[in-house]
PDB file of C-alpha atoms and ligand atoms in Angstrom:
ATOM      1  CA  UNK A   1     110.106  83.194  76.398  1.00 61.00           C
ATOM      2  CA  UNK A   2     110.844  86.545  78.175  1.00 80.00           C
ATOM      3  CA  UNK A   3     109.907  87.539  81.716  1.00 88.00           C
ATOM      4  CA  UNK A   4     106.136  87.594  82.546  1.00 90.00           C
ATOM      5  CA  UNK A   5     104.541  91.070  82.790  1.00 96.00           C
ATOM      6  CA  UNK A   6     103.294  92.646  86.103  1.00 98.00           C
ATOM      7  CA  UNK A   7      99.718  92.303  87.081  1.00 98.00           C
ATOM      8  CA  UNK A   8      98.601  95.565  88.740  1.00 98.00           C
ATOM      9  CA  UNK A   9      95.010  96.044  90.139  1.00 99.00           C
ATOM     10  CA  UNK A  10      93.075  99.108  91.528  1.00 98.00           C
ATOM     11  CA  UNK A  11      90.636  98.714  94.244  1.00 98.00           C
ATOM     12  CA  UNK A  12      88.497 101.031  96.281  1.00 97.00           C
ATOM     13  CA  UNK A  13      84.890 102.152  96.834  1.00 93.00           C
ATOM     14  CA  UNK A  14      82.702 103.423  93.943  1.00 88.00           C
ATOM     15  CA  UNK A  15      83.786 106.819  92.796  1.00 90.00           C
ATOM     16  CA  UNK A  16      87.213 106.777  94.604  1.00 94.00           C
ATOM     17  CA  UNK A  17      88.927 107.414  91.348  1.00 96.00           C
ATOM     18  CA  UNK A  18      90.185 103.890  90.352  1.00 97.00           C
ATOM     19  CA  UNK A  19      89.349 104.185  86.544  1.00 97.00           C
ATOM     20  CA  UNK A  20      91.032 107.591  86.475  1.00 98.00           C
ATOM     21  CA  UNK A  21      94.138 106.412  88.237  1.00 98.00           C
ATOM     22  CA  UNK A  22      94.278 103.189  86.210  1.00 98.00           C
ATOM     23  CA  UNK A  23      94.267 105.249  83.033  1.00 98.00           C
ATOM     24  CA  UNK A  24      96.804 107.665  84.196  1.00 98.00           C
ATOM     25  CA  UNK A  25      99.180 104.897  85.306  1.00 98.00           C
ATOM     26  CA  UNK A  26      98.644 103.121  81.865  1.00 98.00           C
ATOM     27  CA  UNK A  27      99.508 106.528  80.126  1.00 98.00           C
ATOM     28  CA  UNK A  28     102.630 106.958  82.373  1.00 98.00           C
ATOM     29  CA  UNK A  29     103.928 103.470  81.730  1.00 97.00           C
ATOM     30  CA  UNK A  30     103.320 103.681  78.015  1.00 98.00           C
ATOM     31  CA  UNK A  31     105.123 107.046  77.827  1.00 97.00           C
ATOM     32  CA  UNK A  32     108.128 105.246  79.318  1.00 96.00           C
ATOM     33  CA  UNK A  33     107.938 102.659  76.570  1.00 97.00           C
ATOM     34  CA  UNK A  34     106.278  99.773  78.487  1.00 96.00           C
ATOM     35  CA  UNK A  35     103.503  97.812  76.724  1.00 97.00           C
ATOM     36  CA  UNK A  36     100.311  97.967  78.823  1.00 98.00           C
ATOM     37  CA  UNK A  37      96.922  96.384  78.637  1.00 98.00           C
ATOM     38  CA  UNK A  38      94.350  98.455  80.472  1.00 98.00           C
ATOM     39  CA  UNK A  39      91.312  96.476  81.472  1.00 98.00           C
ATOM     40  CA  UNK A  40      88.549  96.304  84.014  1.00 98.00           C
ATOM     41  CA  UNK A  41      86.166  94.044  85.909  1.00 98.00           C
ATOM     42  CA  UNK A  42      83.556  92.805  85.727  1.00 98.00           C
ATOM     43  CA  UNK A  43      84.368  92.672  82.001  1.00 98.00           C
ATOM     44  CA  UNK A  44      87.539  92.982  80.048  1.00 98.00           C
ATOM     45  CA  UNK A  45      86.823  90.311  77.500  1.00 98.00           C
ATOM     46  CA  UNK A  46      83.770  89.894  75.179  1.00 98.00           C
ATOM     47  CA  UNK A  47      82.162  87.089  77.392  1.00 98.00           C
ATOM     48  CA  UNK A  48      82.795  88.832  80.605  1.00 98.00           C
ATOM     49  CA  UNK A  49      81.399  92.109  79.268  1.00 98.00           C
ATOM     50  CA  UNK A  50      78.161  90.170  78.622  1.00 98.00           C
ATOM     51  CA  UNK A  51      78.048  89.012  82.268  1.00 98.00           C
ATOM     52  CA  UNK A  52      78.807  92.625  83.346  1.00 97.00           C
ATOM     53  CA  UNK A  53      75.375  93.693  81.888  1.00 96.00           C
ATOM     54  CA  UNK A  54      73.700  90.924  83.882  1.00 96.00           C
ATOM     55  CA  UNK A  55      75.204  91.840  87.213  1.00 95.00           C
ATOM     56  CA  UNK A  56      75.230  95.659  87.017  1.00 93.00           C
ATOM     57  CA  UNK A  57      71.952  96.629  85.586  1.00 92.00           C
ATOM     58  CA  UNK A  58      68.397  96.137  87.105  1.00 89.00           C
ATOM     59  CA  UNK A  59      66.939  95.631  90.531  1.00 89.00           C
ATOM     60  CA  UNK A  60      69.369  95.543  93.497  1.00 84.00           C
ATOM     61  CA  UNK A  61      67.677  92.245  94.664  1.00 89.00           C
ATOM     62  CA  UNK A  62      67.945  90.597  91.251  1.00 93.00           C
ATOM     63  CA  UNK A  63      70.667  88.076  92.415  1.00 95.00           C
ATOM     64  CA  UNK A  64      71.477  86.545  95.707  1.00 95.00           C
ATOM     65  CA  UNK A  65      74.927  87.128  96.998  1.00 94.00           C
ATOM     66  CA  UNK A  66      75.921  83.475  96.251  1.00 96.00           C
ATOM     67  CA  UNK A  67      74.665  83.755  92.654  1.00 97.00           C
ATOM     68  CA  UNK A  68      76.669  86.912  92.332  1.00 96.00           C
ATOM     69  CA  UNK A  69      79.882  85.082  93.538  1.00 98.00           C
ATOM     70  CA  UNK A  70      79.407  82.606  90.728  1.00 98.00           C
ATOM     71  CA  UNK A  71      78.633  85.277  88.007  1.00 98.00           C
ATOM     72  CA  UNK A  72      81.597  87.549  88.948  1.00 98.00           C
ATOM     73  CA  UNK A  73      83.875  84.450  89.244  1.00 98.00           C
ATOM     74  CA  UNK A  74      82.641  83.244  85.825  1.00 98.00           C
ATOM     75  CA  UNK A  75      83.401  86.711  84.335  1.00 98.00           C
ATOM     76  CA  UNK A  76      86.860  86.672  86.015  1.00 98.00           C
ATOM     77  CA  UNK A  77      87.699  83.283  84.712  1.00 98.00           C
ATOM     78  CA  UNK A  78      86.894  84.289  81.060  1.00 98.00           C
ATOM     79  CA  UNK A  79      88.760  87.566  81.518  1.00 98.00           C
ATOM     80  CA  UNK A  80      91.853  85.776  82.943  1.00 98.00           C
ATOM     81  CA  UNK A  81      91.864  83.214  80.151  1.00 98.00           C
ATOM     82  CA  UNK A  82      91.198  85.486  77.209  1.00 98.00           C
ATOM     83  CA  UNK A  83      92.866  88.911  78.238  1.00 98.00           C
ATOM     84  CA  UNK A  84      94.953  88.879  81.463  1.00 98.00           C
ATOM     85  CA  UNK A  85      97.130  85.588  81.115  1.00 98.00           C
ATOM     86  CA  UNK A  86      98.006  85.951  77.507  1.00 98.00           C
ATOM     87  CA  UNK A  87      99.156  89.597  78.069  1.00 98.00           C
ATOM     88  CA  UNK A  88     101.209  88.643  81.061  1.00 98.00           C
ATOM     89  CA  UNK A  89     102.748  85.723  79.221  1.00 98.00           C
ATOM     90  CA  UNK A  90     103.711  88.047  76.380  1.00 98.00           C
ATOM     91  CA  UNK A  91     105.552  90.160  79.007  1.00 97.00           C
ATOM     92  CA  UNK A  92     102.997  93.114  79.057  1.00 98.00           C
ATOM     93  CA  UNK A  93     101.932  94.962  82.157  1.00 98.00           C
ATOM     94  CA  UNK A  94      98.219  94.416  82.888  1.00 98.00           C
ATOM     95  CA  UNK A  95      96.438  97.147  84.784  1.00 98.00           C
ATOM     96  CA  UNK A  96      92.976  96.065  85.931  1.00 98.00           C
ATOM     97  CA  UNK A  97      90.240  98.299  87.435  1.00 98.00           C
ATOM     98  CA  UNK A  98      88.975  95.960  90.169  1.00 98.00           C
ATOM     99  CA  UNK A  99      89.693  92.198  90.611  1.00 98.00           C
ATOM    100  CA  UNK A 100      89.013  89.551  93.151  1.00 98.00           C
ATOM    101  CA  UNK A 101      89.411  91.758  96.142  1.00 98.00           C
ATOM    102  CA  UNK A 102      86.095  93.449  94.970  1.00 97.00           C
ATOM    103  CA  UNK A 103      84.291  90.068  95.261  1.00 98.00           C
ATOM    104  CA  UNK A 104      85.913  89.410  98.596  1.00 98.00           C
ATOM    105  CA  UNK A 105      84.186  92.612  99.826  1.00 95.00           C
ATOM    106  CA  UNK A 106      81.001  93.300  97.719  1.00 92.00           C
ATOM    107  CA  UNK A 107      79.875  89.742  97.774  1.00 95.00           C
ATOM    108  CA  UNK A 108      81.856  88.538 100.818  1.00 95.00           C
ATOM    109  CA  UNK A 109      80.737  90.873 103.572  1.00 91.00           C
ATOM    110  CA  UNK A 110      77.649  92.965 102.425  1.00 86.00           C
ATOM    111  CA  UNK A 111      74.918  90.258 102.928  1.00 87.00           C
ATOM    112  CA  UNK A 112      76.233  88.030 105.548  1.00 89.00           C
ATOM    113  CA  UNK A 113      79.655  86.517 105.909  1.00 94.00           C
ATOM    114  CA  UNK A 114      80.401  84.730 102.536  1.00 97.00           C
ATOM    115  CA  UNK A 115      84.204  85.512 102.460  1.00 97.00           C
ATOM    116  CA  UNK A 116      85.014  81.809 102.862  1.00 98.00           C
ATOM    117  CA  UNK A 117      82.900  80.899  99.898  1.00 98.00           C
ATOM    118  CA  UNK A 118      84.488  83.677  97.765  1.00 98.00           C
ATOM    119  CA  UNK A 119      87.938  82.480  98.586  1.00 98.00           C
ATOM    120  CA  UNK A 120      87.194  78.827  98.051  1.00 98.00           C
ATOM    121  CA  UNK A 121      85.843  79.475  94.544  1.00 98.00           C
ATOM    122  CA  UNK A 122      88.739  81.853  93.876  1.00 98.00           C
ATOM    123  CA  UNK A 123      91.288  79.155  94.655  1.00 98.00           C
ATOM    124  CA  UNK A 124      89.322  76.557  92.584  1.00 98.00           C
ATOM    125  CA  UNK A 125      88.789  78.757  89.429  1.00 98.00           C
ATOM    126  CA  UNK A 126      91.153  81.730  89.531  1.00 98.00           C
ATOM    127  CA  UNK A 127      94.178  81.026  91.659  1.00 97.00           C
ATOM    128  CA  UNK A 128      96.005  84.110  90.816  1.00 97.00           C
ATOM    129  CA  UNK A 129      96.636  87.272  92.890  1.00 98.00           C
ATOM    130  CA  UNK A 130      97.932  90.599  91.575  1.00 98.00           C
ATOM    131  CA  UNK A 131     101.643  91.519  92.052  1.00 98.00           C
ATOM    132  CA  UNK A 132     100.464  95.016  93.225  1.00 98.00           C
ATOM    133  CA  UNK A 133      97.059  96.208  94.357  1.00 98.00           C
ATOM    134  CA  UNK A 134      96.529  99.921  94.736  1.00 98.00           C
ATOM    135  CA  UNK A 135      93.754 100.608  97.074  1.00 98.00           C
ATOM    136  CA  UNK A 136      92.421 104.245  96.609  1.00 98.00           C
ATOM    137  CA  UNK A 137      91.073 105.325  99.984  1.00 98.00           C
ATOM    138  CA  UNK A 138      88.273 107.900  99.925  1.00 95.00           C
ATOM    139  CA  UNK A 139      85.615 109.444 102.016  1.00 93.00           C
ATOM    140  CA  UNK A 140      82.559 107.369 101.250  1.00 91.00           C
ATOM    141  CA  UNK A 141      80.180 110.313 100.981  1.00 89.00           C
ATOM    142  CA  UNK A 142      82.488 112.100  98.471  1.00 90.00           C
ATOM    143  CA  UNK A 143      82.998 108.872  96.571  1.00 84.00           C
ATOM    144  CA  UNK A 144      79.335 108.313  96.284  1.00 80.00           C
ATOM    145  CA  UNK A 145      78.726 111.969  95.104  1.00 81.00           C
ATOM    146  CA  UNK A 146      81.331 111.521  92.359  1.00 81.00           C
ATOM    147  CA  UNK A 147      79.908 108.188  91.366  1.00 75.00           C
ATOM    148  CA  UNK A 148      76.292 109.471  91.285  1.00 73.00           C
ATOM    149  CA  UNK A 149      77.508 112.305  89.117  1.00 72.00           C
ATOM    150  CA  UNK A 150      78.188 109.846  86.309  1.00 69.00           C
ATOM    151  CA  UNK A 151      74.457 109.108  85.747  1.00 63.00           C
ATOM    152  CA  UNK A 152      74.772 105.648  84.043  1.00 71.00           C
ATOM    153  CA  UNK A 153      72.607 102.571  84.083  1.00 68.00           C
ATOM    154  CA  UNK A 154      75.039 100.450  86.043  1.00 68.00           C
ATOM    155  CA  UNK A 155      73.620 101.383  89.427  1.00 65.00           C
ATOM    156  CA  UNK A 156      72.817  98.178  91.201  1.00 65.00           C
ATOM    157  CA  UNK A 157      75.619  98.557  93.741  1.00 65.00           C
ATOM    158  CA  UNK A 158      75.592 102.244  93.888  1.00 59.00           C
ATOM    159  CA  UNK A 159      71.971 102.082  95.069  1.00 60.00           C
ATOM    160  CA  UNK A 160      73.037 100.306  98.182  1.00 65.00           C
ATOM    161  CA  UNK A 161      73.957 103.767  99.442  1.00 74.00           C
ATOM    162  CA  UNK A 162      76.333 105.456 101.857  1.00 81.00           C
ATOM    163  CA  UNK A 163      76.127 102.721 104.627  1.00 83.00           C
ATOM    164  CA  UNK A 164      77.447 100.054 102.188  1.00 83.00           C
ATOM    165  CA  UNK A 165      80.175 102.352 100.980  1.00 85.00           C
ATOM    166  CA  UNK A 166      81.300 102.943 104.648  1.00 90.00           C
ATOM    167  CA  UNK A 167      81.450  99.203 105.237  1.00 90.00           C
ATOM    168  CA  UNK A 168      83.351  98.774 101.937  1.00 92.00           C
ATOM    169  CA  UNK A 169      86.017 101.505 102.835  1.00 95.00           C
ATOM    170  CA  UNK A 170      86.758  99.788 106.169  1.00 96.00           C
ATOM    171  CA  UNK A 171      86.819  96.393 104.333  1.00 96.00           C
ATOM    172  CA  UNK A 172      89.327  97.595 101.708  1.00 98.00           C
ATOM    173  CA  UNK A 173      91.637  98.997 104.532  1.00 98.00           C
ATOM    174  CA  UNK A 174      91.334  95.619 106.389  1.00 98.00           C
ATOM    175  CA  UNK A 175      92.328  93.785 103.148  1.00 98.00           C
ATOM    176  CA  UNK A 176      95.320  96.002 102.852  1.00 98.00           C
ATOM    177  CA  UNK A 177      96.403  94.790 106.432  1.00 98.00           C
ATOM    178  CA  UNK A 178      95.595  91.195 105.421  1.00 98.00           C
ATOM    179  CA  UNK A 179      97.766  91.225 102.225  1.00 98.00           C
ATOM    180  CA  UNK A 180     100.531  93.644 103.155  1.00 98.00           C
ATOM    181  CA  UNK A 181     102.899  92.215 100.546  1.00 98.00           C
ATOM    182  CA  UNK A 182     100.799  93.247  97.536  1.00 98.00           C
ATOM    183  CA  UNK A 183      98.557  95.973  98.757  1.00 98.00           C
ATOM    184  CA  UNK A 184      99.336  99.779  99.028  1.00 98.00           C
ATOM    185  CA  UNK A 185      96.859 102.339 100.316  1.00 98.00           C
ATOM    186  CA  UNK A 186      96.804 105.791  98.576  1.00 98.00           C
ATOM    187  CA  UNK A 187      94.786 108.756  99.740  1.00 98.00           C
ATOM    188  CA  UNK A 188      92.343 109.414  96.850  1.00 97.00           C
ATOM    189  CA  UNK A 189      90.780 112.738  98.279  1.00 96.00           C
ATOM    190  CA  UNK A 190      93.438 115.005  96.504  1.00 96.00           C
ATOM    191  CA  UNK A 191      93.919 116.354  93.019  1.00 96.00           C
ATOM    192  CA  UNK A 192      94.129 113.666  90.435  1.00 97.00           C
ATOM    193  CA  UNK A 193      97.701 114.514  89.514  1.00 98.00           C
ATOM    194  CA  UNK A 194      99.015 114.207  93.124  1.00 98.00           C
ATOM    195  CA  UNK A 195      97.164 110.875  93.472  1.00 98.00           C
ATOM    196  CA  UNK A 196      98.775 109.825  90.206  1.00 98.00           C
ATOM    197  CA  UNK A 197     102.303 110.780  91.242  1.00 98.00           C
ATOM    198  CA  UNK A 198     101.891 108.586  94.397  1.00 98.00           C
ATOM    199  CA  UNK A 199     100.659 105.710  92.383  1.00 98.00           C
ATOM    200  CA  UNK A 200     103.557 106.034  89.885  1.00 98.00           C
ATOM    201  CA  UNK A 201     106.087 106.188  92.810  1.00 98.00           C
ATOM    202  CA  UNK A 202     104.965 102.685  93.932  1.00 97.00           C
ATOM    203  CA  UNK A 203     106.374 101.346  90.639  1.00 95.00           C
ATOM    204  CA  UNK A 204     109.629 103.313  90.595  1.00 82.00           C
TER     205      UNK A 204
HETATM  206  P1  ADP B 301      85.921 104.964  90.204  1.00 69.86           P
HETATM  207  O1  ADP B 301      86.487 104.112  88.955  1.00 69.86           O
HETATM  208  O2  ADP B 301      86.691 104.585  91.501  1.00 69.86           O
HETATM  209  O3  ADP B 301      84.490 104.702  90.425  1.00 69.86           O
HETATM  210  P2  ADP B 301      86.358 107.326  88.590  1.00 69.86           P
HETATM  211  O4  ADP B 301      87.817 107.324  88.300  1.00 69.86           O
HETATM  212  O5  ADP B 301      85.350 106.929  87.539  1.00 69.86           O
HETATM  213  O6  ADP B 301      86.211 106.411  89.958  1.00 69.86           O
HETATM  214  O7  ADP B 301      86.002 108.648  89.140  1.00 69.86           O
HETATM  215  C1  ADP B 301      84.625 109.110  89.535  1.00 69.86           C
HETATM  216  C2  ADP B 301      84.436 110.597  89.201  1.00 69.86           C
HETATM  217  O8  ADP B 301      85.318 111.421  89.936  1.00 69.86           O
HETATM  218  C3  ADP B 301      84.732 110.841  87.670  1.00 69.86           C
HETATM  219  O9  ADP B 301      83.894 111.807  87.284  1.00 69.86           O
HETATM  220  C4  ADP B 301      86.203 111.536  87.725  1.00 69.86           C
HETATM  221  O10 ADP B 301      86.437 112.377  86.741  1.00 69.86           O
HETATM  222  C5  ADP B 301      86.243 112.152  89.184  1.00 69.86           C
HETATM  223  N1  ADP B 301      87.542 112.134  89.756  1.00 69.86           N
HETATM  224  C6  ADP B 301      88.368 111.071  89.818  1.00 69.86           C
HETATM  225  N2  ADP B 301      89.477 111.417  90.559  1.00 69.86           N
HETATM  226  C7  ADP B 301      89.353 112.548  91.065  1.00 69.86           C
HETATM  227  C8  ADP B 301      89.996 113.472  91.972  1.00 69.86           C
HETATM  228  N3  ADP B 301      91.277 113.072  92.377  1.00 69.86           N
HETATM  229  N4  ADP B 301      89.504 114.666  92.192  1.00 69.86           N
HETATM  230  C9  ADP B 301      88.269 115.003  91.762  1.00 69.86           C
HETATM  231  N5  ADP B 301      87.522 114.316  90.966  1.00 69.86           N
HETATM  232  C10 ADP B 301      87.976 112.996  90.634  1.00 69.86           C
HETATM  233  P1  TYD B 302      82.823  99.483  88.602  1.00 69.86           P
HETATM  234  O1  TYD B 302      82.432  99.650  87.087  1.00 69.86           O
HETATM  235  O2  TYD B 302      84.221  99.567  88.871  1.00 69.86           O
HETATM  236  O3  TYD B 302      82.127 100.717  89.355  1.00 69.86           O
HETATM  237  P2  TYD B 302      82.774 102.047  89.906  1.00 69.86           P
HETATM  238  O4  TYD B 302      83.444 102.705  88.804  1.00 69.86           O
HETATM  239  O5  TYD B 302      81.474 102.751  90.339  1.00 69.86           O
HETATM  240  O6  TYD B 302      83.631 101.694  90.997  1.00 69.86           O
HETATM  241  O7  TYD B 302      82.179  98.251  89.217  1.00 69.86           O
HETATM  242  C1  TYD B 302      80.840  98.238  89.205  1.00 69.86           C
HETATM  243  C2  TYD B 302      80.253  97.641  90.414  1.00 69.86           C
HETATM  244  O8  TYD B 302      80.524  96.247  90.539  1.00 69.86           O
HETATM  245  C3  TYD B 302      80.806  98.190  91.701  1.00 69.86           C
HETATM  246  O9  TYD B 302      79.748  98.799  92.423  1.00 69.86           O
HETATM  247  C4  TYD B 302      81.342  97.024  92.357  1.00 69.86           C
HETATM  248  C5  TYD B 302      80.683  95.757  91.766  1.00 69.86           C
HETATM  249  N1  TYD B 302      81.484  94.654  91.844  1.00 69.86           N
HETATM  250  C6  TYD B 302      81.119  93.661  92.656  1.00 69.86           C
HETATM  251  O10 TYD B 302      80.187  93.627  93.404  1.00 69.86           O
HETATM  252  N2  TYD B 302      81.900  92.441  92.655  1.00 69.86           N
HETATM  253  C7  TYD B 302      83.078  92.266  91.877  1.00 69.86           C
HETATM  254  O11 TYD B 302      83.749  91.204  92.017  1.00 69.86           O
HETATM  255  C8  TYD B 302      83.448  93.425  91.043  1.00 69.86           C
HETATM  256  C9  TYD B 302      84.614  93.192  90.139  1.00 69.86           C
HETATM  257  C10 TYD B 302      82.611  94.532  91.029  1.00 69.86           C
END
């Protein structure tokens, strides 16, 4: 068997430009001849996409933070088994829009300190960290305005508002300090192409 592929994740607050940058990086690598699987969380496999609907739609109080940790981790386990691991084993680069760092923050710090629980379940059921995590840093008010501009039905977390986004931004920057080997912070408040060039340079 050949070398395993690289596992790259994008993290950051809602509207920071993760999906855009994940797509641009995939296009860049494919143009250079690398096979790439572009995927996202929650979701990325048929079963995990079903769980996505359960967690992202409806009343913000629908699930407790503890139940959410179980649901997001269940979705991630399916995604890892069915999509991520097979692609890495086949030597493909996997680019994933959000991964376990989002659970560490959204479920880990927004409603009390549940970070320990998130990490325990992660090591029991996932046990895999990305090779590279690109954290797109963004002013929360601008990120929220961008995210709201999309007008979808997946608003459970966007409805938490600006205060949560501010906590998340600080949390992502703290995660970058906690995991300096795999995390890189990129300023997302610039034209898309400038951000994309910086992201691409991380892999050069
Ligand atoms: P995320 O996945 O982090 O929520 P998206 O990539 O979906 O963010 O971007 C949110 C919105 O902002 C989209 O409408 C997108 O076209 C726009 N956008 C993304 N990056 C930039 C940028 N650098 N400058 C201006 N608008 C952007
Ligand atoms: P996403 O579709 O990436 O939203 P956006 O494009 O607005 O950033 O993710 C949807 C929401 O799911 C987002 O508000 C963050 C939340 N989320 C969690 O709360 N925990 C998780 O583990 C993941 C992966 C996402």
